[in-house]
XYZ file of C-alpha atoms in Angstrom:
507
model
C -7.034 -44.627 -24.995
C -10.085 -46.631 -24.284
C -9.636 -50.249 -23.949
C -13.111 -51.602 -22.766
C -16.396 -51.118 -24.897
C -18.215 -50.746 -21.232
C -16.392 -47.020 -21.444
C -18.903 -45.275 -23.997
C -21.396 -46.261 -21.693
C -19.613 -45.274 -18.777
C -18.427 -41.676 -20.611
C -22.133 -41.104 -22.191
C -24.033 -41.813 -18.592
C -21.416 -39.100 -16.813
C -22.342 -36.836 -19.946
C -26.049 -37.297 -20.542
C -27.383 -39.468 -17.181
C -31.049 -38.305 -18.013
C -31.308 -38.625 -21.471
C -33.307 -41.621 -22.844
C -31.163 -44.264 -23.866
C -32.390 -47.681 -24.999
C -36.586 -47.929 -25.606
C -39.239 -50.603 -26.287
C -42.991 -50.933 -26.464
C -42.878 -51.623 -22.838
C -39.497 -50.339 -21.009
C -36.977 -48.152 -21.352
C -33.320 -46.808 -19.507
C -31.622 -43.522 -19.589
C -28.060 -43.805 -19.781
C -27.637 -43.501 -15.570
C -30.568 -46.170 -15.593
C -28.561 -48.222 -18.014
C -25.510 -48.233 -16.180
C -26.750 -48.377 -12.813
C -28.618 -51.699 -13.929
C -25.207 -52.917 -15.512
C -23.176 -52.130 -12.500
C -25.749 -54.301 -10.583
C -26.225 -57.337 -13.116
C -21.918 -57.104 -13.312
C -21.680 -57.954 -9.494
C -24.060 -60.550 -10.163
C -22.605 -62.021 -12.801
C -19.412 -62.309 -11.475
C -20.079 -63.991 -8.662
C -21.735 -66.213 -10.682
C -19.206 -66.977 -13.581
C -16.016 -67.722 -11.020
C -13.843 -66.049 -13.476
C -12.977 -63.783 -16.253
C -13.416 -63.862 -19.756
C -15.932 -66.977 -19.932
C -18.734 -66.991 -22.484
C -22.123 -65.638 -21.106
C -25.114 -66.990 -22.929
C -28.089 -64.458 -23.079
C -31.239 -64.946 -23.963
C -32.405 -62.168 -25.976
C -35.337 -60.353 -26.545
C -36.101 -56.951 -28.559
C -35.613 -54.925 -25.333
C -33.882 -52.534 -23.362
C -33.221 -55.468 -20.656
C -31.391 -57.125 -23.087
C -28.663 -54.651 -23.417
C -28.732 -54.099 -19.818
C -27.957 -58.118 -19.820
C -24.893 -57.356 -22.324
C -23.606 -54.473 -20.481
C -23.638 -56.063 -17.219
C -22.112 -59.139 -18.909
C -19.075 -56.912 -19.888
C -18.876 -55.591 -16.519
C -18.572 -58.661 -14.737
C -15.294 -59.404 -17.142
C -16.982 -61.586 -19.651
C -18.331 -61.400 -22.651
C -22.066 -61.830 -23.914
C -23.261 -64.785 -26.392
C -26.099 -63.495 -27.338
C -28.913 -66.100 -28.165
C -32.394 -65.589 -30.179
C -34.624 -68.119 -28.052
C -37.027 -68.385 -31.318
C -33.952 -70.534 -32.709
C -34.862 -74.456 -33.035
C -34.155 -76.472 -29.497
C -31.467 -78.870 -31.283
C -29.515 -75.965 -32.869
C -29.674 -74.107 -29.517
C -28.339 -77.403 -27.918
C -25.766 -77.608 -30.173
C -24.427 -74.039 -29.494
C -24.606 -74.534 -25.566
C -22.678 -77.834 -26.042
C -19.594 -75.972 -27.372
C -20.047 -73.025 -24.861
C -20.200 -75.283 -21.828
C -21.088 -72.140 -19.985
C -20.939 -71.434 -16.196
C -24.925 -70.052 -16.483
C -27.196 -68.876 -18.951
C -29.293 -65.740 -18.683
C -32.904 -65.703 -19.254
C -35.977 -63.135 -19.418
C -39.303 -63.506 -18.013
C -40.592 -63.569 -21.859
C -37.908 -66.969 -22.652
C -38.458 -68.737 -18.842
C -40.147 -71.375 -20.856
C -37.451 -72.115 -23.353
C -34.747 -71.716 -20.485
C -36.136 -74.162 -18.756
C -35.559 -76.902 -20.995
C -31.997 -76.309 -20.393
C -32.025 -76.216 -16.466
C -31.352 -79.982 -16.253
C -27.731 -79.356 -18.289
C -27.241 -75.755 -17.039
C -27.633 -73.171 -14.760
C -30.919 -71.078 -15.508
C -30.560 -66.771 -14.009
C -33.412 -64.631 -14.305
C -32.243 -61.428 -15.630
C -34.420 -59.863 -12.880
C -32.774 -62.140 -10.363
C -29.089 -60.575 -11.252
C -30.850 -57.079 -10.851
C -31.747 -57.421 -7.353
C -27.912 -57.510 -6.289
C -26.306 -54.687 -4.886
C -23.332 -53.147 -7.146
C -19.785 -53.656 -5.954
C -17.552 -51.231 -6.891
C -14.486 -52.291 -6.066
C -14.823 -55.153 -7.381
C -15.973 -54.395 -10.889
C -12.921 -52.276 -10.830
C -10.567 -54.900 -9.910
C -12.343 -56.923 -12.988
C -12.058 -54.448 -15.435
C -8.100 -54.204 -14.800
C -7.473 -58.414 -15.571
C -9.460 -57.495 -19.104
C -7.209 -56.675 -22.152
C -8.728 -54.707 -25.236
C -7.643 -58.280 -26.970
C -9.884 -60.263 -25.273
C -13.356 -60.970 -26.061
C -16.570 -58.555 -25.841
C -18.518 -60.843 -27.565
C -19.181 -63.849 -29.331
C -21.520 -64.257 -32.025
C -22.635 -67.705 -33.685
C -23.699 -67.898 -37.824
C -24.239 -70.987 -39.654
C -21.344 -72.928 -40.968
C -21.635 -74.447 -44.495
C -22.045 -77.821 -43.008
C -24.813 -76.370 -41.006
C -22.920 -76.420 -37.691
C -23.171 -73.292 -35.751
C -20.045 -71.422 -35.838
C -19.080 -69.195 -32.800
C -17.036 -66.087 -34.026
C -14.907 -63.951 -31.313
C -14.920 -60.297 -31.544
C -12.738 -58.450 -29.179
C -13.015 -54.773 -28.054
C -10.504 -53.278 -29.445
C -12.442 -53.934 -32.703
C -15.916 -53.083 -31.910
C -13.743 -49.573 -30.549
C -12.022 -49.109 -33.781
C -15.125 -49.652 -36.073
C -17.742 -47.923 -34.161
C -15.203 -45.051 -33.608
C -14.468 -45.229 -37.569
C -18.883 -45.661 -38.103
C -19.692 -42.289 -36.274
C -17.190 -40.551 -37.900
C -17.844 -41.844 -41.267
C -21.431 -41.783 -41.248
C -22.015 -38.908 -39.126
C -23.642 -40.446 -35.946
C -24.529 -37.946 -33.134
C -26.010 -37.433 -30.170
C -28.939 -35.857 -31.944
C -29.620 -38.992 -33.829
C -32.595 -40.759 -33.334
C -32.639 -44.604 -34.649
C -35.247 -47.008 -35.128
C -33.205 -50.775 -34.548
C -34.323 -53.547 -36.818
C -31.400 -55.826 -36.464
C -32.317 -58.673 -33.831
C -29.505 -58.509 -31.244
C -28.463 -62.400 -32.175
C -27.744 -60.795 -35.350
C -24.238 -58.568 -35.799
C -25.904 -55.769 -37.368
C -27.156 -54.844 -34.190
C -23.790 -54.424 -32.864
C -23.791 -50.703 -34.706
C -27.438 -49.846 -33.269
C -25.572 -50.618 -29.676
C -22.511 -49.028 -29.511
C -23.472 -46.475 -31.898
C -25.576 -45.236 -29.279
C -23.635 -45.764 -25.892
C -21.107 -43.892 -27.717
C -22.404 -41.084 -29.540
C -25.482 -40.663 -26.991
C -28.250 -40.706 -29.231
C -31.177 -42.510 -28.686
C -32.452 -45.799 -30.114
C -35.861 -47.045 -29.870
C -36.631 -50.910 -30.150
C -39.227 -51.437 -32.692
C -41.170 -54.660 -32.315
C -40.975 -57.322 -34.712
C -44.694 -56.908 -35.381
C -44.238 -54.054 -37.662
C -42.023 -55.604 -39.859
C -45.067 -57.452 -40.668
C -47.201 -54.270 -40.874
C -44.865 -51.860 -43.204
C -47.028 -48.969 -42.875
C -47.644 -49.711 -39.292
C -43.680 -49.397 -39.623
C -43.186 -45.772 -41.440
C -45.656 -44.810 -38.547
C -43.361 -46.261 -35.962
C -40.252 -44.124 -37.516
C -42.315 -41.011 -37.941
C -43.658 -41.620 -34.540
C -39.842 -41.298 -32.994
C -38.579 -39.117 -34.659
C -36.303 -41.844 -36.225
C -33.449 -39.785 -38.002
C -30.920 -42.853 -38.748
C -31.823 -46.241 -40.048
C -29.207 -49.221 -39.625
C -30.791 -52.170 -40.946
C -30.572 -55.369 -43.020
C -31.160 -54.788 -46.699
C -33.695 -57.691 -46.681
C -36.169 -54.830 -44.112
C -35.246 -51.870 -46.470
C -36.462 -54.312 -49.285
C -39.185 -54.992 -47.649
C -40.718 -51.510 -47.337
C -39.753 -50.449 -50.761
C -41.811 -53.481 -52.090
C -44.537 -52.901 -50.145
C -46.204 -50.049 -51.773
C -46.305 -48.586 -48.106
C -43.441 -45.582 -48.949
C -45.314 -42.718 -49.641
C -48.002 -42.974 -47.708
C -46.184 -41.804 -44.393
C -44.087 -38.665 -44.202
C -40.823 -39.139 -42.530
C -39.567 -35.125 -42.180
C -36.730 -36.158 -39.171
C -35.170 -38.979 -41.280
C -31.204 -38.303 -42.531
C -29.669 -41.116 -42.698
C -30.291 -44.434 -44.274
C -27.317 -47.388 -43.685
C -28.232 -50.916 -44.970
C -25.938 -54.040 -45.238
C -25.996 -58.095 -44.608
C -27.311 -58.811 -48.191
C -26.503 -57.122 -51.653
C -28.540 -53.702 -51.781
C -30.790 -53.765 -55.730
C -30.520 -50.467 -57.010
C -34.624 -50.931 -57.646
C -35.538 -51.301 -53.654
C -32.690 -48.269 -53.423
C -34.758 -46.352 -56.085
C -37.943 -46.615 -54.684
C -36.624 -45.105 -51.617
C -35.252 -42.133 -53.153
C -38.199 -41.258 -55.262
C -39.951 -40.540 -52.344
C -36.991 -39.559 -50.161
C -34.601 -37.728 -52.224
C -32.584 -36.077 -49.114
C -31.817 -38.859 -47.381
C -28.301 -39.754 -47.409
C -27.832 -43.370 -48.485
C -24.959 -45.701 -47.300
C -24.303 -49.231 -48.178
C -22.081 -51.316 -45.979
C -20.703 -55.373 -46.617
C -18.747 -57.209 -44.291
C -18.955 -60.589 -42.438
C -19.187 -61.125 -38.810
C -15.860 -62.289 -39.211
C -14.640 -58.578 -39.953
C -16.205 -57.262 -37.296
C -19.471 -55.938 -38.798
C -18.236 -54.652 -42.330
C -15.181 -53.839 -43.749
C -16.117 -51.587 -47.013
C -18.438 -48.501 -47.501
C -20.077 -46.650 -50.174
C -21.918 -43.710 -49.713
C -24.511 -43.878 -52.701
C -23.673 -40.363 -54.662
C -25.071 -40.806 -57.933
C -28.135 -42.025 -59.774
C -28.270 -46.032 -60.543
C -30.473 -47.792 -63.167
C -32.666 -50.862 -61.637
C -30.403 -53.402 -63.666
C -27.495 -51.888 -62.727
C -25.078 -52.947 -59.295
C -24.830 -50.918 -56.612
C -20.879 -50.836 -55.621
C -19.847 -51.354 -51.898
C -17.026 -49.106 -52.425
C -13.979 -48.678 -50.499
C -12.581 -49.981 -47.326
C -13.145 -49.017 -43.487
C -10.443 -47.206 -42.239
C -7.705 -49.686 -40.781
C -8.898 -52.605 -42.614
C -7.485 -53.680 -45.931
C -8.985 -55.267 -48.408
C -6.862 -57.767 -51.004
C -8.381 -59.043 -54.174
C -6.610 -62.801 -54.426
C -7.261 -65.816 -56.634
C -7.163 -69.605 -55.329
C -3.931 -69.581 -54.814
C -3.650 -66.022 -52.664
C -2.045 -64.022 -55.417
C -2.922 -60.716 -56.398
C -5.320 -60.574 -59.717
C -4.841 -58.073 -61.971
C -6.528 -55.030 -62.314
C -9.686 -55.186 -63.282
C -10.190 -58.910 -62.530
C -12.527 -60.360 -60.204
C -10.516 -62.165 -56.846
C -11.812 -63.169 -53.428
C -12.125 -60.345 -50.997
C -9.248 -61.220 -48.409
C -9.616 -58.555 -45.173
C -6.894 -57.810 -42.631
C -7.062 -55.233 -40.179
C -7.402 -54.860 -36.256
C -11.191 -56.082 -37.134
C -10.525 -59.350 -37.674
C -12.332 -61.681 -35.496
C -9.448 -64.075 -33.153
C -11.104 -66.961 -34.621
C -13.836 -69.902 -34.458
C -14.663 -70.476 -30.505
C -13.162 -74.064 -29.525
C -12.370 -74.530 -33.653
C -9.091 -74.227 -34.362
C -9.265 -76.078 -37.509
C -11.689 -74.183 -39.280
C -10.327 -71.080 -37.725
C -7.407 -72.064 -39.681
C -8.575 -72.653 -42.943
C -10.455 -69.304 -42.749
C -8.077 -66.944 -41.204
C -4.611 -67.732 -43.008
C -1.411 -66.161 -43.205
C -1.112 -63.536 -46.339
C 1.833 -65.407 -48.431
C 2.319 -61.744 -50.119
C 4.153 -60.822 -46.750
C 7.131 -62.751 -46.295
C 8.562 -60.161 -43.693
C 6.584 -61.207 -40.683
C 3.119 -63.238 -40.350
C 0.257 -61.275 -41.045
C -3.484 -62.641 -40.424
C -5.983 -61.977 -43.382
C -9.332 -63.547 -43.530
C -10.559 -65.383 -46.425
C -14.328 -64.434 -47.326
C -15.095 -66.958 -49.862
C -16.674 -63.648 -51.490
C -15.844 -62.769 -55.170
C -15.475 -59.048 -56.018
C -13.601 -56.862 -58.275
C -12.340 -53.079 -58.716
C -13.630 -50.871 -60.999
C -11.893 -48.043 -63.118
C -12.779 -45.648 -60.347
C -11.124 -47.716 -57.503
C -14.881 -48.995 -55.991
C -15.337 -52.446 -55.356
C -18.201 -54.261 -56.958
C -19.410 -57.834 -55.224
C -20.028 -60.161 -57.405
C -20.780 -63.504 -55.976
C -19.824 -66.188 -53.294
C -16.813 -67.781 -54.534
C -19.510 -70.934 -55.306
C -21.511 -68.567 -57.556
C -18.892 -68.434 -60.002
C -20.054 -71.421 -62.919
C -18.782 -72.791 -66.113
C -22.071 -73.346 -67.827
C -22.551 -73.950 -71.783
C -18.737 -73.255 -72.094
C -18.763 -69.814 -70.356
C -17.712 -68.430 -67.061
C -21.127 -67.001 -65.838
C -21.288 -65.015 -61.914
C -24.507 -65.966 -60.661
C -24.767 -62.884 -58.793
C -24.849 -60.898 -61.848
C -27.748 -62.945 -63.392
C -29.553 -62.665 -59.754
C -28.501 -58.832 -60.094
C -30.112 -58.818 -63.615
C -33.519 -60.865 -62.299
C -34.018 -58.640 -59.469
C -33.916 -55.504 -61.509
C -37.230 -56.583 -63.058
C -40.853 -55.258 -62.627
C -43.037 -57.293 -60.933
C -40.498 -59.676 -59.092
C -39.958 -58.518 -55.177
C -36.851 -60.855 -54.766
C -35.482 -64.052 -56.356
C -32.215 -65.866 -56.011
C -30.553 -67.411 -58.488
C -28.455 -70.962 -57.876
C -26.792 -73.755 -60.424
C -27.984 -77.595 -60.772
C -25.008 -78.904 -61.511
C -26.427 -82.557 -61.917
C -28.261 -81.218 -64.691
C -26.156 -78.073 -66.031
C -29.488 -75.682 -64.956
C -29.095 -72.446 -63.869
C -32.551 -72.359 -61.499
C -34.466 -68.770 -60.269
C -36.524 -68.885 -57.530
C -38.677 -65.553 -57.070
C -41.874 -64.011 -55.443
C -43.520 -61.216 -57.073
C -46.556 -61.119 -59.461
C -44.859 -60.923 -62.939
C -45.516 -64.456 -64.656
C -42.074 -66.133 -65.499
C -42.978 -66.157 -69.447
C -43.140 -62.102 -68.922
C -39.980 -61.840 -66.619
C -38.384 -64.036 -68.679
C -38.969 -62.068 -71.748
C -37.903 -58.712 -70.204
C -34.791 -61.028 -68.800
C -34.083 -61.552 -72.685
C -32.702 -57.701 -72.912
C -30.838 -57.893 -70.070
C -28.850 -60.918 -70.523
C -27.329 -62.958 -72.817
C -28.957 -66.436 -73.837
C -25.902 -68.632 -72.214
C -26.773 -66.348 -69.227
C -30.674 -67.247 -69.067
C -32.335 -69.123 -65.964
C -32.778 -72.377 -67.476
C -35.468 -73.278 -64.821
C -37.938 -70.594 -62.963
C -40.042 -71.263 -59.995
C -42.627 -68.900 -57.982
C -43.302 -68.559 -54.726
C -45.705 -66.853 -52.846
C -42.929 -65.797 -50.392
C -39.447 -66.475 -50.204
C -38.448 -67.873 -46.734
C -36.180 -65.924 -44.203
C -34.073 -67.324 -41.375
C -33.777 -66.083 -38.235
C -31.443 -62.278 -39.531
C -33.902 -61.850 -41.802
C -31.736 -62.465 -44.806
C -33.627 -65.223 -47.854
C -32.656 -68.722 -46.292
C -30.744 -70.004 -49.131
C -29.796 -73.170 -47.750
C -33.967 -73.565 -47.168
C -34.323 -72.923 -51.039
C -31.717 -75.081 -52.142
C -32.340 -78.287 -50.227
C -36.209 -77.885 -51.116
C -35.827 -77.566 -54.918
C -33.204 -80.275 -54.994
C -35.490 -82.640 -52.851
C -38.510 -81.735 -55.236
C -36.265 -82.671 -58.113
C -35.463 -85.928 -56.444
C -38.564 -87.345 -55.195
């Protein structure tokens, strides 16, 4: 039974020590490589960190040395925080602040930004921790005072009062869902994937393991060609890229770029997307021009560890219509409850409630919010059992599939009706000539508002809206953009849109 995520790794090296593991534009490490850096970064850390199971902060960059920095995090019998160093200074602050950790780790490509830390903090140069000589014995000796339970990671998102929330995700579920993920989605060694995920993000999480379990390889694409979308089909064709596990927001992206097409992908098998809701018009574009691929689409907070449904897409979806994201990962359940955690009926639209071995052991040094997300299921009265609330708003379909809806704030009462605001964002992005929009509610002034980039003019949108939707259902108020902004994941920063319409509207 494997109790440590540092065992694929350990397992693949003995397996496959000379096949290419992790690659950049600039470095790369075959799975000995990997661990032998690990091994030596471990005995480093360790020595460092005066203890076991203490947050490690790292640094990241889109490289191979970055999972090296992870890996040898685990060995030393911590567990990684993985930080982007693009992030603002204060918000960065605010993170370290609740880590108080016993050192940070920093690349040559970050030394700047690290160093405005040094004078609260202890700065490491990743290369510094490489230069030590592994101990053996005494990563061994570490690895026994770890428990599956305890942490392999720690990753922060943004709280809805904007302060940075630090989830804990422990190996035993990162082992049960990647174990569940290759299985599921049929990951192998012969798979070939092209990461987009930054590794501050928890999408990335299945690009990682994925690979130091299955023994694949997974090339690091740089951020530039995100930018560049044929200059990104190139990259994929270019590897050999036979799996993509990104963020819907980067498959959107190339399906609105006019770039698909233009590039022939033979090697690529396997498209998984999740983070945002997948529009069956990006997911058409792809599949008129590749019509083999097989599509997946995954939904799950970081909470959950990863995702905690799955759909693989088996039939043919109109552009207005919403793609389902299906049925639940093995050992995780999900309930459908209303505000009160009772079962709705079938049929009815609930919040999506998760338990399972996934579920995150709570908010780092936040018990209280911890609390108010991860409660005990009243539908049990045998024994406490942990469920976490997702504040998401789904409901089950005839043929058992779950079909998001909305956050639990995108359900309105507007002109006497009930309205989801994810259906009339569904229905908006369905339309020609708009790339992406999102949809929100002025509630000062009973307005539902659209924001969207595309070239269709609103008076043309809004006419081809008119079929879609009922009237009581209409944007009241639409506003274009040249392009909508992103944080940090990648996802559209909602929180960005919101506060600049409703200052606009003050001022």
């Amino acid at each position: 039974m494997m109790l440590n995520v540092i065992e694929y790794l350990e397992t693949t090296a003995k397996k496959k020590p000379d096949k290419l593991a992790f690659a950049d534009d600039k470095n790369g490490f075959t799975f000995s490589q990997l661990l032998e850096n690990a091994q030596r970064i471990g005995t480093a850390a360790a020595e460092l960190a005066g203890g076991c199971n203490r947050p490690i902060p790292v640094l990241v960059e889109r490289s191979a040395d970055t999972i090296a920095a992870f890996m040898g995090v685990i060995l030393s019998g911590n567990y990684y925080v993985p930080l982007d160093s693009k992030m603002p200074e204060k918000r960065l602050r605010r993170i370290l602040e609740q880590l108080d950790p016993p050192f940070i780790i920093s690349q040559p490509e970050n030394e700047k930004k690290a160093a405005g830390f040094a004078e609260f903090y202890d700065i490491i140069s990743l290369n510094q921790l490489k230069e030590k000589a592994a101990e053996a014995d005494m990563l061994k000796k570490l690895r026994e005072r770890v428990l599956d339970i305890d942490p392999a990671y720690l990753i922060f998102t943004s709280g809805s009062t904007g302060e940075p929330k630090g989830i804990v995700i422990s190996h035993r579920s990162v082992i049960d869902f990647v174990d569940w993920m290759a299985q599921e989605c049929d990951i192998s060694s012969d798979d070939v994937m092209a990461n987009q995920a930054p590794f501050s993000f928890d999408l990335s999480v299945k690009d990682i393991y994925l690979t130091l379990k299955c023994g694949g390889t997974c090339h690091i694409l740089a951020k530039k060609y995100f930018m560049l979308p044929k200059m990104l089909l190139e990259q994929i064709a270019e590897k050999k890229a036979t799996a993509l596990i990104w963020a819907t927001s980067a498959f959107n992206l190339a399906a609105n770029s006019g770039a698909l097409g233009t590039v022939d992908m033979p090697y690529l098998k396997k498209i998984i997307v999740g983070g945002e809701a997948l529009r069956a018009k990006q997911l058409n574009i792809w599949r008129k021009f590749l019509p083999e691929v097989k599509y997946t689409n995954l939904y799950g907070p970081t909470e959950v560890t990863v995702d905690c449904t799955y759909y693989h897409i088996n039939r043919q979806f109109n552009d207005d219509e919403i793609i389902p994201i299906g049925y639940p990962c093995r050992n995780k359940e999900i309930l459908l409850l209303d505000n009160e955690l009772r079962p709705v009926a079938a049929g009815q639209p609930g919040e999506i409630c998760v338990r399972g071995i996934g579920l995150a052991q709570g908010y780092y040094g936040n018990p209280e919010k911890t609390a108010q997300a991860f409660v005990i299921n009243p539908n049990n009265p045998a024994y406490p059992q942990r469920i976490y609330r997702t504040g998401d708003i789904a409901y089950q379909n005839e043929e058992g599939l779950l079909i998001y809806l909305s956050r639990e704030d995108g359900q309105i009462k507007h002109m006497g009706y009930r309205i989801e605001l994810g259906e009339v964002e569904n229905a908006v992005n369905s339309l020609e000539g708009v790339a992406s929009a999102i949809v929100f509610f002025d509630d000062k002034k009973d307005k539902i508002v659209c924001i969207y980039e595309g070239d269709a003019s609103w008076e043309k949108f809004a006419a081809e809206l008119r079929k879609i939707l009922p009237k009581y259902m209409m944007p009241n108020v639409f506003k274009h953009m040249e392009r909508l902004p992103v944080n940090l994941n990648g996802k559209i920063d909602r929180p960005q849109l919101k506060e600049g319409y409703f200052n606009e509207k003050s001022n």
